[in-house]
CSV table of C-alpha atoms and ligand atoms in Angstrom, one decimal:
chain,number,residue,atom,x,y,z
A,27,MET,CA,-11.1,128.7,62.6
A,28,THR,CA,-8.2,126.4,62.0
A,29,ILE,CA,-4.3,127.3,61.5
A,30,ASP,CA,-3.1,126.2,57.7
A,31,LEU,CA,0.7,126.6,57.6
A,32,THR,CA,0.8,125.1,54.3
A,33,GLY,CA,3.2,125.7,51.3
A,34,LYS,CA,5.4,127.6,54.6
A,35,VAL,CA,8.7,126.7,55.6
A,36,ALA,CA,9.8,126.5,59.5
A,37,LEU,CA,13.1,126.2,60.7
A,38,VAL,CA,13.2,125.1,65.1
A,39,THR,CA,16.8,125.2,66.4
A,40,GLY,CA,17.2,122.2,68.7
A,41,GLY,CA,14.2,120.7,67.5
A,42,GLY,CA,15.3,117.1,68.0
A,43,ARG,CA,13.7,116.9,71.6
A,44,GLY,CA,11.9,118.6,74.3
A,45,ILE,CA,10.4,122.1,73.1
A,46,GLY,CA,11.4,122.0,70.6
A,47,ARG,CA,10.6,118.8,69.3
A,48,SER,CA,6.5,119.7,70.5
A,49,CYS,CA,7.3,122.5,68.2
A,50,VAL,CA,8.3,120.9,64.7
A,51,GLU,CA,5.5,118.7,65.7
A,52,LEU,CA,2.8,121.3,66.0
A,53,LEU,CA,4.4,123.1,62.4
A,54,ALA,CA,4.3,120.0,60.5
A,55,ARG,CA,0.6,118.8,61.5
A,56,ALA,CA,-0.7,122.0,60.4
A,57,GLY,CA,0.9,121.7,57.0
A,58,ALA,CA,4.8,123.2,57.6
A,59,ASP,CA,7.9,121.4,56.0
A,60,VAL,CA,10.3,121.6,58.3
A,61,VAL,CA,13.7,121.9,58.5
A,62,VAL,CA,15.1,120.2,62.2
A,63,ASN,CA,18.4,121.7,63.7
A,64,TYR,CA,20.6,119.3,66.3
A,65,ARG,CA,23.3,119.2,68.1
A,66,SER,CA,24.1,116.4,70.0
A,67,SER,CA,20.8,114.5,69.4
A,68,GLU,CA,21.0,113.2,66.3
A,69,ALA,CA,19.0,110.3,66.6
A,70,GLY,CA,15.9,112.5,68.3
A,71,ALA,CA,16.2,114.0,65.3
A,72,ALA,CA,16.4,111.6,62.5
A,73,ALA,CA,13.3,110.1,63.8
A,74,THR,CA,11.2,113.6,64.2
A,75,VAL,CA,12.3,113.7,60.5
A,76,ALA,CA,10.8,109.8,60.2
A,77,GLU,CA,7.6,111.0,61.5
A,78,ILE,CA,6.6,114.3,59.9
A,79,GLY,CA,7.4,112.8,56.9
A,80,SER,CA,5.4,109.4,57.0
A,81,ALA,CA,2.6,112.4,58.0
A,82,GLY,CA,3.2,113.0,54.4
A,83,ARG,CA,5.6,116.9,55.4
A,84,ARG,CA,8.6,117.8,54.2
A,85,ALA,CA,11.4,117.8,56.9
A,86,ARG,CA,15.0,117.4,56.6
A,87,ALA,CA,17.5,116.9,59.9
A,88,ILE,CA,20.4,119.6,60.2
A,89,ARG,CA,23.1,119.6,62.4
A,90,ALA,CA,24.8,122.5,63.8
A,91,ASP,CA,25.9,124.1,66.8
A,92,VAL,CA,23.7,128.0,67.0
A,93,SER,CA,26.5,129.3,69.0
A,94,VAL,CA,29.0,128.8,66.1
A,95,ALA,CA,28.7,131.2,63.5
A,96,ASP,CA,29.9,129.3,60.3
A,97,GLU,CA,28.4,126.6,61.3
A,98,VAL,CA,24.6,128.2,61.9
A,99,GLU,CA,25.6,130.1,58.0
A,100,ALA,CA,25.8,126.0,56.7
A,101,LEU,CA,23.0,126.0,58.4
A,102,PHE,CA,21.0,128.7,56.7
A,103,GLY,CA,22.6,128.0,53.3
A,104,GLU,CA,21.5,124.3,53.5
A,105,VAL,CA,17.9,125.8,54.1
A,106,GLN,CA,18.5,128.9,51.0
A,107,ALA,CA,19.6,125.7,48.5
A,108,VAL,CA,17.4,122.9,49.5
A,109,TRP,CA,14.1,124.4,50.4
A,110,GLY,CA,14.9,128.3,48.6
A,111,SER,CA,12.5,129.9,51.2
A,112,LEU,CA,11.7,130.1,54.6
A,113,ASP,CA,9.4,131.4,56.2
A,114,ILE,CA,9.2,130.6,60.3
A,115,LEU,CA,12.5,130.9,62.8
A,116,VAL,CA,12.0,129.5,65.6
A,117,ASN,CA,15.2,130.1,68.6
A,118,ASN,CA,14.5,127.3,70.6
A,119,ALA,CA,18.0,126.0,71.7
A,120,GLY,CA,19.0,126.8,75.1
A,121,ILE,CA,21.5,125.0,78.0
A,122,ILE,CA,21.9,125.9,81.4
A,123,ALA,CA,24.9,125.4,83.6
A,124,ASP,CA,23.9,126.6,86.9
A,125,SER,CA,25.7,127.5,90.3
A,126,LEU,CA,25.4,130.8,92.8
A,127,VAL,CA,26.9,133.6,91.6
A,128,ALA,CA,29.9,133.5,93.8
A,129,ALA,CA,31.4,129.8,92.2
A,130,MET,CA,29.8,130.5,88.8
A,131,GLU,CA,33.0,129.6,86.5
A,132,PRO,CA,33.1,132.2,83.4
A,133,ALA,CA,32.9,129.1,81.1
A,134,ASP,CA,29.7,128.9,82.5
A,135,TRP,CA,28.6,132.1,82.2
A,136,ASP,CA,30.0,132.5,78.6
A,137,ARG,CA,28.7,129.4,77.0
A,138,VAL,CA,24.6,129.5,78.3
A,139,LEU,CA,24.9,133.0,77.2
A,140,GLU,CA,26.4,131.6,73.5
A,141,VAL,CA,24.5,129.1,73.3
A,142,ASN,CA,20.6,131.5,74.3
A,143,LEU,CA,21.2,134.6,73.4
A,144,ARG,CA,24.5,134.7,70.8
A,145,GLY,CA,22.4,131.3,69.2
A,146,ALA,CA,19.4,132.9,68.7
A,147,PHE,CA,21.1,136.4,67.5
A,148,LEU,CA,23.7,134.5,64.5
A,149,CYS,CA,20.2,132.5,63.4
A,150,THR,CA,18.2,135.6,63.2
A,151,ARG,CA,21.0,137.2,61.4
A,152,ALA,CA,21.2,133.9,59.1
A,153,ALA,CA,17.7,134.1,57.9
A,154,MET,CA,17.5,137.4,56.5
A,155,PRO,CA,19.0,136.9,53.1
A,156,ILE,CA,16.2,134.8,52.8
A,157,MET,CA,13.1,136.4,55.2
A,158,LEU,CA,13.8,140.0,53.8
A,159,PRO,CA,13.9,139.9,50.3
A,160,ARG,CA,10.2,138.1,50.7
A,161,HIS,CA,9.3,140.5,53.0
A,162,ALA,CA,7.9,138.4,55.5
A,163,GLY,CA,9.2,136.2,58.2
A,164,LYS,CA,7.5,135.2,61.7
A,165,ILE,CA,10.3,134.6,64.7
A,166,VAL,CA,9.9,133.3,68.0
A,167,ASN,CA,12.7,133.6,70.1
A,168,VAL,CA,12.0,130.3,73.6
A,169,ALA,CA,12.8,132.8,76.6
A,170,SER,CA,12.0,131.6,79.6
A,171,VAL,CA,10.2,133.8,82.6
A,172,SER,CA,13.5,133.9,84.7
A,173,ALA,CA,13.6,136.6,81.8
A,174,LEU,CA,11.0,138.2,85.0
A,175,ARG,CA,12.1,136.5,88.2
A,176,GLY,CA,15.2,135.3,89.3
A,177,GLY,CA,16.1,132.0,90.0
A,178,ARG,CA,19.1,131.0,92.5
A,179,GLY,CA,22.0,129.7,90.9
A,180,GLN,CA,20.6,131.2,87.7
A,181,ALA,CA,22.1,134.3,87.0
A,182,ASN,CA,23.2,133.6,83.7
A,183,TYR,CA,20.4,132.2,82.4
A,184,ALA,CA,18.6,134.9,83.9
A,185,ALA,CA,20.9,137.0,82.1
A,186,ALA,CA,20.6,135.4,78.6
A,187,LYS,CA,16.9,134.9,79.0
A,188,GLY,CA,16.3,139.0,79.5
A,189,GLY,CA,19.3,139.7,76.9
A,190,LEU,CA,16.7,137.5,74.9
A,191,VAL,CA,13.7,139.6,75.2
A,192,ALA,CA,15.2,142.7,74.8
A,193,PHE,CA,16.9,141.8,71.8
A,194,THR,CA,13.2,140.1,71.0
A,195,ARG,CA,11.8,144.1,71.3
A,196,ALA,CA,14.9,145.5,69.6
A,197,CYS,CA,14.3,143.4,65.9
A,198,ALA,CA,10.5,143.9,65.9
A,199,VAL,CA,10.5,147.6,66.0
A,200,GLU,CA,13.5,147.0,63.7
A,201,LEU,CA,11.9,144.3,61.4
A,202,ALA,CA,8.2,145.8,61.3
A,203,PRO,CA,8.9,147.8,58.6
A,204,LYS,CA,10.0,144.7,56.5
A,205,GLY,CA,6.8,142.5,57.2
A,206,ILE,CA,8.9,140.3,59.3
A,207,GLN,CA,7.3,140.0,63.1
A,208,VAL,CA,9.8,139.2,66.0
A,209,ASN,CA,8.3,137.7,69.5
A,210,ALA,CA,9.0,135.2,72.6
A,211,VAL,CA,7.4,133.1,74.8
A,212,LEU,CA,8.7,132.6,78.4
A,213,PRO,CA,8.1,129.2,79.5
A,214,GLY,CA,7.7,128.2,83.5
A,215,MET,CA,8.7,124.9,84.6
A,216,ILE,CA,7.5,122.7,82.1
A,217,THR,CA,8.1,118.8,82.2
A,218,THR,CA,11.7,118.1,80.0
A,219,GLU,CA,14.9,116.9,80.9
A,220,MET,CA,16.5,120.9,80.7
A,221,SER,CA,13.6,121.0,84.0
A,222,THR,CA,13.9,117.6,85.6
A,223,ARG,CA,16.7,118.4,88.9
A,224,ALA,CA,14.2,121.8,89.6
A,225,ARG,CA,11.2,119.7,89.8
A,226,LYS,CA,12.9,116.6,91.6
A,227,ARG,CA,14.2,119.1,94.4
A,228,GLY,CA,11.3,122.1,94.4
A,229,GLY,CA,8.2,119.0,94.2
A,230,GLU,CA,5.3,120.1,95.9
A,231,ARG,CA,6.2,123.0,97.3
A,232,LEU,CA,7.3,124.5,93.4
A,233,LEU,CA,4.0,122.5,92.0
A,234,GLU,CA,2.2,125.1,94.6
A,235,THR,CA,4.0,128.5,93.2
A,236,ILE,CA,1.9,127.8,90.2
A,237,PRO,CA,-2.0,129.0,90.0
A,238,SER,CA,-3.1,126.1,87.8
A,239,GLY,CA,-2.0,123.5,89.5
A,240,ARG,CA,0.7,121.3,87.1
A,241,PHE,CA,4.2,121.4,85.2
A,242,GLY,CA,3.4,122.9,82.1
A,243,SER,CA,4.0,120.0,78.9
A,244,PRO,CA,6.2,121.0,75.9
A,245,GLU,CA,2.8,120.8,73.9
A,246,ASP,CA,1.8,124.0,76.2
A,247,VAL,CA,5.0,126.0,75.0
A,248,ALA,CA,4.7,124.5,70.7
A,249,GLN,CA,1.0,126.0,71.0
A,250,ALA,CA,1.8,129.1,71.8
A,251,VAL,CA,4.7,129.1,69.0
A,252,LEU,CA,2.3,127.8,66.6
A,253,PHE,CA,0.1,130.9,67.3
A,254,LEU,CA,2.6,133.3,67.2
A,255,VAL,CA,4.2,132.4,63.6
A,256,SER,CA,0.2,132.3,62.4
A,257,PRO,CA,-1.7,134.6,60.3
A,258,LEU,CA,-3.6,134.9,63.6
A,259,ALA,CA,-1.0,137.3,64.6
A,260,ASP,CA,-0.2,139.0,62.3
A,261,TYR,CA,-0.8,142.6,63.9
A,262,ILE,CA,1.7,141.4,67.3
A,263,THR,CA,5.2,141.8,67.4
A,264,GLY,CA,7.8,142.8,70.1
A,265,GLN,CA,6.1,140.7,72.6
A,266,ALA,CA,6.8,138.6,75.6
A,267,LEU,CA,4.1,135.9,76.4
A,268,ALA,CA,4.5,133.6,79.7
A,269,VAL,CA,3.1,130.4,78.9
A,270,ASP,CA,3.4,129.3,82.6
A,271,GLY,CA,0.7,128.4,84.4
A,272,GLY,CA,0.0,131.8,86.2
A,273,MET,CA,3.6,131.4,87.5
A,274,THR,CA,4.5,135.0,87.1
A,275,SER,CA,1.3,137.0,87.7
A,276,ALA,CA,0.8,135.1,90.9
B,322,NAP,P1,16.2,120.0,76.7
B,322,NAP,O1,14.7,119.3,76.5
B,322,NAP,O2,17.0,120.1,77.1
B,322,NAP,O3,16.6,120.9,75.0
B,322,NAP,C1,17.5,121.7,74.5
B,322,NAP,C2,17.1,121.6,72.9
B,322,NAP,O4,18.1,122.7,72.9
B,322,NAP,C3,17.8,120.5,72.6
B,322,NAP,O5,17.5,120.3,71.3
B,322,NAP,C4,19.4,120.7,72.5
B,322,NAP,O6,19.6,119.9,70.9
B,322,NAP,C5,19.4,122.5,72.1
B,322,NAP,N1,20.8,123.2,71.7
B,322,NAP,C6,21.6,122.8,73.3
B,322,NAP,N2,22.6,123.4,73.0
B,322,NAP,C7,22.6,124.1,71.3
B,322,NAP,C8,23.6,123.9,70.5
B,322,NAP,N3,24.4,124.7,71.3
B,322,NAP,N4,23.3,124.2,69.2
B,322,NAP,C9,21.8,124.1,69.0
B,322,NAP,N5,21.2,123.7,69.7
B,322,NAP,C10,21.2,123.1,71.0
B,322,NAP,O7,15.4,121.7,77.4
B,322,NAP,P2,13.7,122.2,76.9
B,322,NAP,O8,13.1,122.8,78.1
B,322,NAP,O9,13.5,121.4,75.4
B,322,NAP,O10,14.9,123.8,76.2
B,322,NAP,C11,13.9,124.1,75.1
B,322,NAP,C12,14.0,126.0,75.5
B,322,NAP,O11,13.1,126.2,76.6
B,322,NAP,C13,15.1,126.2,75.6
B,322,NAP,O12,15.8,127.4,75.3
B,322,NAP,C14,15.3,126.5,77.0
B,322,NAP,O13,16.0,127.6,77.9
B,322,NAP,C15,14.0,127.0,77.3
B,322,NAP,N6,13.2,126.9,78.2
B,322,NAP,C16,12.8,126.1,79.1
B,322,NAP,C17,12.4,126.2,80.3
B,322,NAP,C18,11.8,124.1,80.8
B,322,NAP,O14,11.3,124.1,82.1
B,322,NAP,N7,12.2,123.1,80.4
B,322,NAP,C19,11.5,126.6,81.0
B,322,NAP,C20,11.9,128.0,80.2
B,322,NAP,C21,12.9,128.3,79.2
B,322,NAP,P3,21.0,118.3,71.1
B,322,NAP,O15,20.2,118.1,72.1
B,322,NAP,O16,20.4,118.0,69.7
B,322,NAP,O17,22.2,119.3,71.7
């Protein structure tokens, strides 16, 4: 059975690079038209849109900081005006600002929660006027294994991603009767810019904590997202799926 998303419109936040970009590529390959949100990666978003366009899908890059309510409203307003619908939302945008809790600046605490948690809330809220009248929609929140296990120097990030998983469950319960499924993926150690320092610092010792014996690729995460937004997952909601090579089971 193949996943066919022809005729669906998807929006991926932070879709210009990393895991978000892989999500955009896989969704488009499955037939969806895709809105690529970005904040600073204008060139990456433009390249992604060009790549999708040449494969015959409709795509558009739209800049917005997901933590700013007005910018999110404008983003979804443009989606509504241009596409008239939204079937899939992937809340992928995220940042880290690591430091030990004793030295953590309140500004770094706030910023990490604003982007990773408030951003998902603002985007989910803004998607409602489009999804609710259609009584359909799929939302996937990109959380982290940090929601399950503490990482040194990541109190802000763990709180944000733990909050995002709780937010996912609450939204799932509220929105299931409205035909909208909400799930989360929890990536482990994935080979993107975000984890470069941790992978360099952790080296072989870090690899030994992953039963599969390798770091994950952005595609590994995107494939899980693709499954969760597909009709194959119509009866799955409120779940948090670790994509971590067995890391959190070890
Ligand atoms: P990345 O390469 O650093 O990409 C982060 C993405 O988030 C970029 O596309 C960036 O867009 C976007 N972003 C950041 N702040 C934003 C904002 N205020 N508004 C809109 N977009 C914003 O990291 P990644 O690994 O692909 O991360 C994607 C998601 O996976 C994040 O939620 C991250 O927490 C999660 N995750 C990653 C790992 C990992 O090992 N890599 C593990 C667990 C979870 P611009 O470049 O346009 O600013």
